[in-house]
PDB file of C-alpha atoms and ligand atoms in Angstrom:
ATOM      1  CA  MET A   1      -0.053  -0.107   0.011  1.00 93.00           C
ATOM      2  CA  GLU A   2       1.106   3.366  -0.845  1.00 98.00           C
ATOM      3  CA  GLN A   3      -0.090   6.827  -0.111  1.00 98.00           C
ATOM      4  CA  THR A   4       0.513   9.761  -2.635  1.00 98.00           C
ATOM      5  CA  LEU A   5      -0.447  13.851  -2.705  1.00 98.00           C
ATOM      6  CA  SER A   6      -2.748  15.085  -5.336  1.00 99.00           C
ATOM      7  CA  ILE A   7      -3.698  18.525  -6.091  1.00 99.00           C
ATOM      8  CA  ILE A   8      -7.173  19.598  -8.063  1.00 99.00           C
ATOM      9  CA  LYS A   9      -5.514  22.942  -9.394  1.00 99.00           C
ATOM     10  CA  PRO A  10      -7.613  26.244  -9.790  1.00 98.00           C
ATOM     11  CA  ASP A  11      -8.223  25.815 -13.295  1.00 98.00           C
ATOM     12  CA  ALA A  12     -10.416  22.545 -12.556  1.00 98.00           C
ATOM     13  CA  VAL A  13     -11.815  23.977  -9.254  1.00 98.00           C
ATOM     14  CA  GLU A  14     -13.203  26.950 -11.413  1.00 98.00           C
ATOM     15  CA  LYS A  15     -14.656  24.728 -13.911  1.00 98.00           C
ATOM     16  CA  ASP A  16     -16.726  22.633 -11.242  1.00 98.00           C
ATOM     17  CA  GLN A  17     -14.662  19.206 -12.083  1.00 98.00           C
ATOM     18  CA  ILE A  18     -13.857  18.413  -8.365  1.00 98.00           C
ATOM     19  CA  GLY A  19     -16.600  15.589  -8.537  1.00 98.00           C
ATOM     20  CA  ASN A  20     -15.792  14.380 -11.748  1.00 98.00           C
ATOM     21  CA  ILE A  21     -11.974  14.083 -10.710  1.00 98.00           C
ATOM     22  CA  LEU A  22     -12.709  12.510  -7.136  1.00 98.00           C
ATOM     23  CA  SER A  23     -15.064   9.880  -8.872  1.00 98.00           C
ATOM     24  CA  ARG A  24     -12.112   8.716 -11.099  1.00 98.00           C
ATOM     25  CA  PHE A  25     -10.091   8.339  -8.243  1.00 98.00           C
ATOM     26  CA  GLU A  26     -12.548   6.091  -6.397  1.00 98.00           C
ATOM     27  CA  LYS A  27     -13.473   4.265  -9.652  1.00 98.00           C
ATOM     28  CA  ALA A  28      -9.693   3.132 -10.115  1.00 98.00           C
ATOM     29  CA  GLY A  29      -9.709   1.905  -6.595  1.00 98.00           C
ATOM     30  CA  LEU A  30      -7.880   4.763  -5.120  1.00 98.00           C
ATOM     31  CA  LYS A  31      -8.939   5.696  -1.321  1.00 98.00           C
ATOM     32  CA  ILE A  32      -9.408   9.398  -0.482  1.00 98.00           C
ATOM     33  CA  VAL A  33      -7.894   9.350   2.990  1.00 98.00           C
ATOM     34  CA  ALA A  34      -7.511  13.034   3.537  1.00 98.00           C
ATOM     35  CA  VAL A  35      -8.919  16.283   1.663  1.00 98.00           C
ATOM     36  CA  LYS A  36      -8.827  20.107   2.042  1.00 98.00           C
ATOM     37  CA  MET A  37      -9.883  22.914   0.202  1.00 98.00           C
ATOM     38  CA  LEU A  38      -7.468  25.728   0.482  1.00 98.00           C
ATOM     39  CA  HIS A  39      -6.348  29.213  -1.392  1.00 98.00           C
ATOM     40  CA  ILE A  40      -2.733  29.191  -0.804  1.00 98.00           C
ATOM     41  CA  SER A  41      -0.573  32.111  -0.916  1.00 98.00           C
ATOM     42  CA  LYS A  42       2.120  32.991  -3.578  1.00 98.00           C
ATOM     43  CA  ALA A  43       4.929  32.200  -0.953  1.00 98.00           C
ATOM     44  CA  GLU A  44       3.344  28.898  -0.120  1.00 98.00           C
ATOM     45  CA  ALA A  45       3.082  27.770  -3.860  1.00 98.00           C
ATOM     46  CA  GLU A  46       6.743  28.927  -4.211  1.00 98.00           C
ATOM     47  CA  SER A  47       7.666  26.470  -1.474  1.00 98.00           C
ATOM     48  CA  PHE A  48       5.506  23.740  -2.568  1.00 98.00           C
ATOM     49  CA  TYR A  49       7.076  24.141  -6.008  1.00 98.00           C
ATOM     50  CA  GLU A  50      10.544  24.761  -4.724  1.00 97.00           C
ATOM     51  CA  VAL A  51      12.113  21.994  -6.788  1.00 97.00           C
ATOM     52  CA  HIS A  52      11.121  23.848 -10.082  1.00 98.00           C
ATOM     53  CA  ARG A  53      12.621  27.418  -8.839  1.00 98.00           C
ATOM     54  CA  LYS A  54      15.137  27.594 -11.468  1.00 98.00           C
ATOM     55  CA  LYS A  55      12.704  26.723 -14.576  1.00 98.00           C
ATOM     56  CA  PRO A  56      11.388  29.230 -16.780  1.00 98.00           C
ATOM     57  CA  PHE A  57       7.794  28.319 -15.827  1.00 98.00           C
ATOM     58  CA  TYR A  58       8.138  29.031 -12.016  1.00 98.00           C
ATOM     59  CA  LYS A  59       7.076  32.125 -11.764  1.00 98.00           C
ATOM     60  CA  ASP A  60       3.729  31.617 -13.787  1.00 98.00           C
ATOM     61  CA  LEU A  61       3.446  28.118 -12.020  1.00 98.00           C
ATOM     62  CA  THR A  62       3.339  29.494  -8.551  1.00 98.00           C
ATOM     63  CA  THR A  63       1.286  32.359  -9.528  1.00 98.00           C
ATOM     64  CA  PHE A  64      -1.367  30.040 -11.118  1.00 98.00           C
ATOM     65  CA  LEU A  65      -1.384  27.649  -8.125  1.00 98.00           C
ATOM     66  CA  SER A  66      -2.126  30.700  -5.769  1.00 98.00           C
ATOM     67  CA  SER A  67      -4.763  32.288  -7.906  1.00 98.00           C
ATOM     68  CA  GLY A  68      -7.790  30.510  -6.696  1.00 98.00           C
ATOM     69  CA  PRO A  69      -8.982  27.625  -4.558  1.00 98.00           C
ATOM     70  CA  ILE A  70      -7.431  24.043  -4.813  1.00 99.00           C
ATOM     71  CA  LEU A  71      -8.312  20.823  -3.540  1.00 98.00           C
ATOM     72  CA  VAL A  72      -5.540  18.796  -1.696  1.00 99.00           C
ATOM     73  CA  LEU A  73      -5.801  15.114  -1.056  1.00 98.00           C
ATOM     74  CA  VAL A  74      -3.999  12.036   0.267  1.00 98.00           C
ATOM     75  CA  LEU A  75      -4.768   9.051  -2.384  1.00 98.00           C
ATOM     76  CA  GLU A  76      -4.051   5.633  -0.632  1.00 98.00           C
ATOM     77  CA  GLY A  77      -3.619   2.023  -2.452  1.00 98.00           C
ATOM     78  CA  LYS A  78      -1.768  -0.319  -4.201  1.00 97.00           C
ATOM     79  CA  ASP A  79       0.758   1.411  -6.237  1.00 98.00           C
ATOM     80  CA  ALA A  80      -1.014   4.783  -5.807  1.00 98.00           C
ATOM     81  CA  ILE A  81       1.778   6.829  -7.255  1.00 98.00           C
ATOM     82  CA  ALA A  82       1.983   5.259 -10.550  1.00 98.00           C
ATOM     83  CA  LEU A  83      -1.995   4.791 -10.589  1.00 98.00           C
ATOM     84  CA  ASN A  84      -2.768   8.381  -9.896  1.00 98.00           C
ATOM     85  CA  ARG A  85      -0.265   9.213 -12.544  1.00 98.00           C
ATOM     86  CA  LYS A  86      -1.699   7.149 -15.116  1.00 98.00           C
ATOM     87  CA  LEU A  87      -5.116   8.599 -14.443  1.00 98.00           C
ATOM     88  CA  MET A  88      -3.665  11.896 -14.780  1.00 98.00           C
ATOM     89  CA  GLY A  89      -2.151  11.489 -17.997  1.00 98.00           C
ATOM     90  CA  ALA A  90       0.967  13.188 -19.334  1.00 98.00           C
ATOM     91  CA  THR A  91       1.839  16.824 -17.885  1.00 98.00           C
ATOM     92  CA  ASP A  92       1.187  18.258 -21.534  1.00 98.00           C
ATOM     93  CA  PRO A  93      -2.495  17.509 -21.958  1.00 98.00           C
ATOM     94  CA  ALA A  94      -1.885  17.911 -25.847  1.00 98.00           C
ATOM     95  CA  LYS A  95       0.338  14.495 -25.271  1.00 98.00           C
ATOM     96  CA  ALA A  96      -2.016  12.921 -22.742  1.00 98.00           C
ATOM     97  CA  GLU A  97      -3.494   9.593 -23.704  1.00 98.00           C
ATOM     98  CA  ALA A  98      -7.287   9.449 -24.310  1.00 98.00           C
ATOM     99  CA  GLY A  99      -9.545   8.934 -21.222  1.00 98.00           C
ATOM    100  CA  THR A 100      -7.156  10.653 -18.728  1.00 98.00           C
ATOM    101  CA  ILE A 101      -7.905  13.663 -16.579  1.00 98.00           C
ATOM    102  CA  ARG A 102      -5.444  15.879 -18.334  1.00 98.00           C
ATOM    103  CA  LYS A 103      -6.575  15.113 -21.822  1.00 98.00           C
ATOM    104  CA  ASP A 104     -10.331  15.352 -21.000  1.00 98.00           C
ATOM    105  CA  LEU A 105     -10.422  18.406 -18.701  1.00 98.00           C
ATOM    106  CA  ALA A 106      -7.065  20.437 -19.232  1.00 98.00           C
ATOM    107  CA  GLU A 107      -6.572  22.984 -21.452  1.00 97.00           C
ATOM    108  CA  SER A 108      -2.648  23.671 -21.691  1.00 98.00           C
ATOM    109  CA  ILE A 109       0.670  22.299 -19.779  1.00 98.00           C
ATOM    110  CA  ASP A 110       0.334  25.499 -17.621  1.00 98.00           C
ATOM    111  CA  ARG A 111      -3.379  24.883 -16.612  1.00 98.00           C
ATOM    112  CA  ASN A 112      -3.312  21.135 -16.459  1.00 98.00           C
ATOM    113  CA  ALA A 113      -6.246  20.659 -13.957  1.00 98.00           C
ATOM    114  CA  VAL A 114      -4.054  18.171 -11.397  1.00 98.00           C
ATOM    115  CA  HIS A 115      -0.656  17.434  -9.781  1.00 98.00           C
ATOM    116  CA  GLY A 116       0.350  14.173  -8.539  1.00 98.00           C
ATOM    117  CA  SER A 117       3.572  13.131  -6.514  1.00 98.00           C
ATOM    118  CA  ASP A 118       6.218  11.435  -8.493  1.00 98.00           C
ATOM    119  CA  ALA A 119       8.088   9.197  -6.298  1.00 98.00           C
ATOM    120  CA  PRO A 120       7.721   7.866  -2.602  1.00 98.00           C
ATOM    121  CA  GLU A 121      10.264  10.237  -1.375  1.00 98.00           C
ATOM    122  CA  THR A 122       8.279  13.235  -3.091  1.00 98.00           C
ATOM    123  CA  ALA A 123       4.997  11.874  -1.812  1.00 98.00           C
ATOM    124  CA  LYS A 124       6.152  11.776   1.693  1.00 98.00           C
ATOM    125  CA  GLN A 125       7.547  15.358   1.705  1.00 98.00           C
ATOM    126  CA  GLU A 126       4.171  16.536  -0.326  1.00 98.00           C
ATOM    127  CA  ILE A 127       1.923  15.147   1.991  1.00 98.00           C
ATOM    128  CA  ALA A 128       3.738  16.562   5.066  1.00 98.00           C
ATOM    129  CA  PHE A 129       3.451  19.947   3.287  1.00 98.00           C
ATOM    130  CA  PHE A 130      -0.235  20.096   3.503  1.00 98.00           C
ATOM    131  CA  PHE A 131      -1.270  17.603   6.122  1.00 98.00           C
ATOM    132  CA  GLN A 132      -0.329  16.514  10.004  1.00 98.00           C
ATOM    133  CA  PRO A 133      -0.483  12.870  10.661  1.00 97.00           C
ATOM    134  CA  ASP A 134      -3.852  12.815  12.392  1.00 97.00           C
ATOM    135  CA  GLU A 135      -5.581  14.665   9.385  1.00 98.00           C
ATOM    136  CA  ILE A 136      -4.938  11.654   7.416  1.00 98.00           C
ATOM    137  CA  PHE A 137      -7.636   8.798   7.834  1.00 98.00           C
ATOM    138  CA  SER A 138      -5.883   5.584   6.373  1.00 96.00           C
ATOM    139  CA  LYS A 139      -7.829   2.654   5.471  1.00 93.00           C
ATOM    140  CA  GLU A 140      -4.858   0.232   6.171  1.00 86.00           C
ATOM    141  CA  PRO A 141      -4.759  -1.683   9.299  1.00 76.00           C
ATOM    142  CA  PRO A 142      -2.252  -0.545  11.623  1.00 70.00           C
ATOM    143  CA  HIS A 143       1.339  -1.720  10.843  1.00 57.00           C
ATOM    144  CA  ARG A 144       3.444  -3.587  13.422  1.00 57.00           C
ATOM    145  CA  LYS A 145       6.877  -2.934  12.221  1.00 59.00           C
ATOM    146  CA  LYS A 146       8.582   0.580  12.676  1.00 63.00           C
ATOM    147  CA  GLY A 147      10.006   1.305   9.301  1.00 68.00           C
ATOM    148  CA  CYS A 148       7.906  -1.056   7.706  1.00 63.00           C
ATOM    149  CA  CYS A 149       6.467   1.382   4.790  1.00 62.00           C
ATOM    150  CA  CYS A 150       6.073   4.817   4.179  1.00 62.00           C
ATOM    151  CA  CYS A 151       3.659   5.641   6.823  1.00 56.00           C
ATOM    152  CA  CYS A 152       5.613   3.569   9.549  1.00 60.00           C
ATOM    153  CA  SER A 153       8.549   5.983  10.535  1.00 58.00           C
TER     154      SER A 153
HETATM  155  P1  CMP B   1       2.855  19.550 -12.188  1.00 86.85           P
HETATM  156  O1  CMP B   1       2.552  18.169 -12.351  1.00 86.85           O
HETATM  157  O2  CMP B   1       1.851  20.338 -11.134  1.00 86.85           O
HETATM  158  O3  CMP B   1       4.345  19.961 -11.641  1.00 86.85           O
HETATM  159  C1  CMP B   1       4.932  21.174 -12.001  1.00 86.85           C
HETATM  160  C2  CMP B   1       3.947  21.905 -13.286  1.00 86.85           C
HETATM  161  O4  CMP B   1       4.759  22.842 -13.786  1.00 86.85           O
HETATM  162  C3  CMP B   1       3.376  20.851 -14.029  1.00 86.85           C
HETATM  163  O5  CMP B   1       2.324  20.370 -13.640  1.00 86.85           O
HETATM  164  C4  CMP B   1       2.827  21.909 -15.285  1.00 86.85           C
HETATM  165  O6  CMP B   1       1.486  22.552 -14.844  1.00 86.85           O
HETATM  166  C5  CMP B   1       4.057  23.149 -15.028  1.00 86.85           C
HETATM  167  N1  CMP B   1       4.731  23.223 -16.195  1.00 86.85           N
HETATM  168  C6  CMP B   1       4.551  24.342 -17.236  1.00 86.85           C
HETATM  169  N2  CMP B   1       5.532  24.379 -18.097  1.00 86.85           N
HETATM  170  C7  CMP B   1       6.241  23.027 -17.823  1.00 86.85           C
HETATM  171  C8  CMP B   1       7.246  22.396 -18.606  1.00 86.85           C
HETATM  172  N3  CMP B   1       7.731  22.793 -19.563  1.00 86.85           N
HETATM  173  N4  CMP B   1       7.641  21.170 -18.264  1.00 86.85           N
HETATM  174  C9  CMP B   1       6.965  20.556 -17.063  1.00 86.85           C
HETATM  175  N5  CMP B   1       6.064  21.534 -16.165  1.00 86.85           N
HETATM  176  C10 CMP B   1       5.733  22.500 -16.774  1.00 86.85           C
END
């Protein structure tokens, strides 16, 4: 079992696509174990996307993420990171496969509807950016061994 962070970005929230996207996660077998609606500041968006600070799109990306309400979620399931990325489709909607969230709902690489963690370590950091441990309602039975998985540190 794995957890990953998903963000429904301002463009998809504005277009009333929250329910559509959440239902795609649930139909694919991902459990929604934490959720919040937030309007983050530019500084918070800069901090979240720190890894992209040197990229030419950093300013526009952080302005966009802080431009309106977003939904942040923790998704849980087998291979949750890869499954969420498959459901999202390629970063650029023009290159995304048919039936993916970005192909169906996003208009451009800058306004691409959703974000998803790309690896276990990133998922851990991104989840901790938005959620305290007691805000996450895992469906997994309590684990027994310290360090047995990403949730048992
Ligand atoms: P996301 O998955 O949230 O991760 C970083 C975001 O930067 C990405 O989605 C895109 O919305 C945005 N972005 C803009 N231009 C690019 C680019 N050339 N390559 C990758 N990401 C880009």
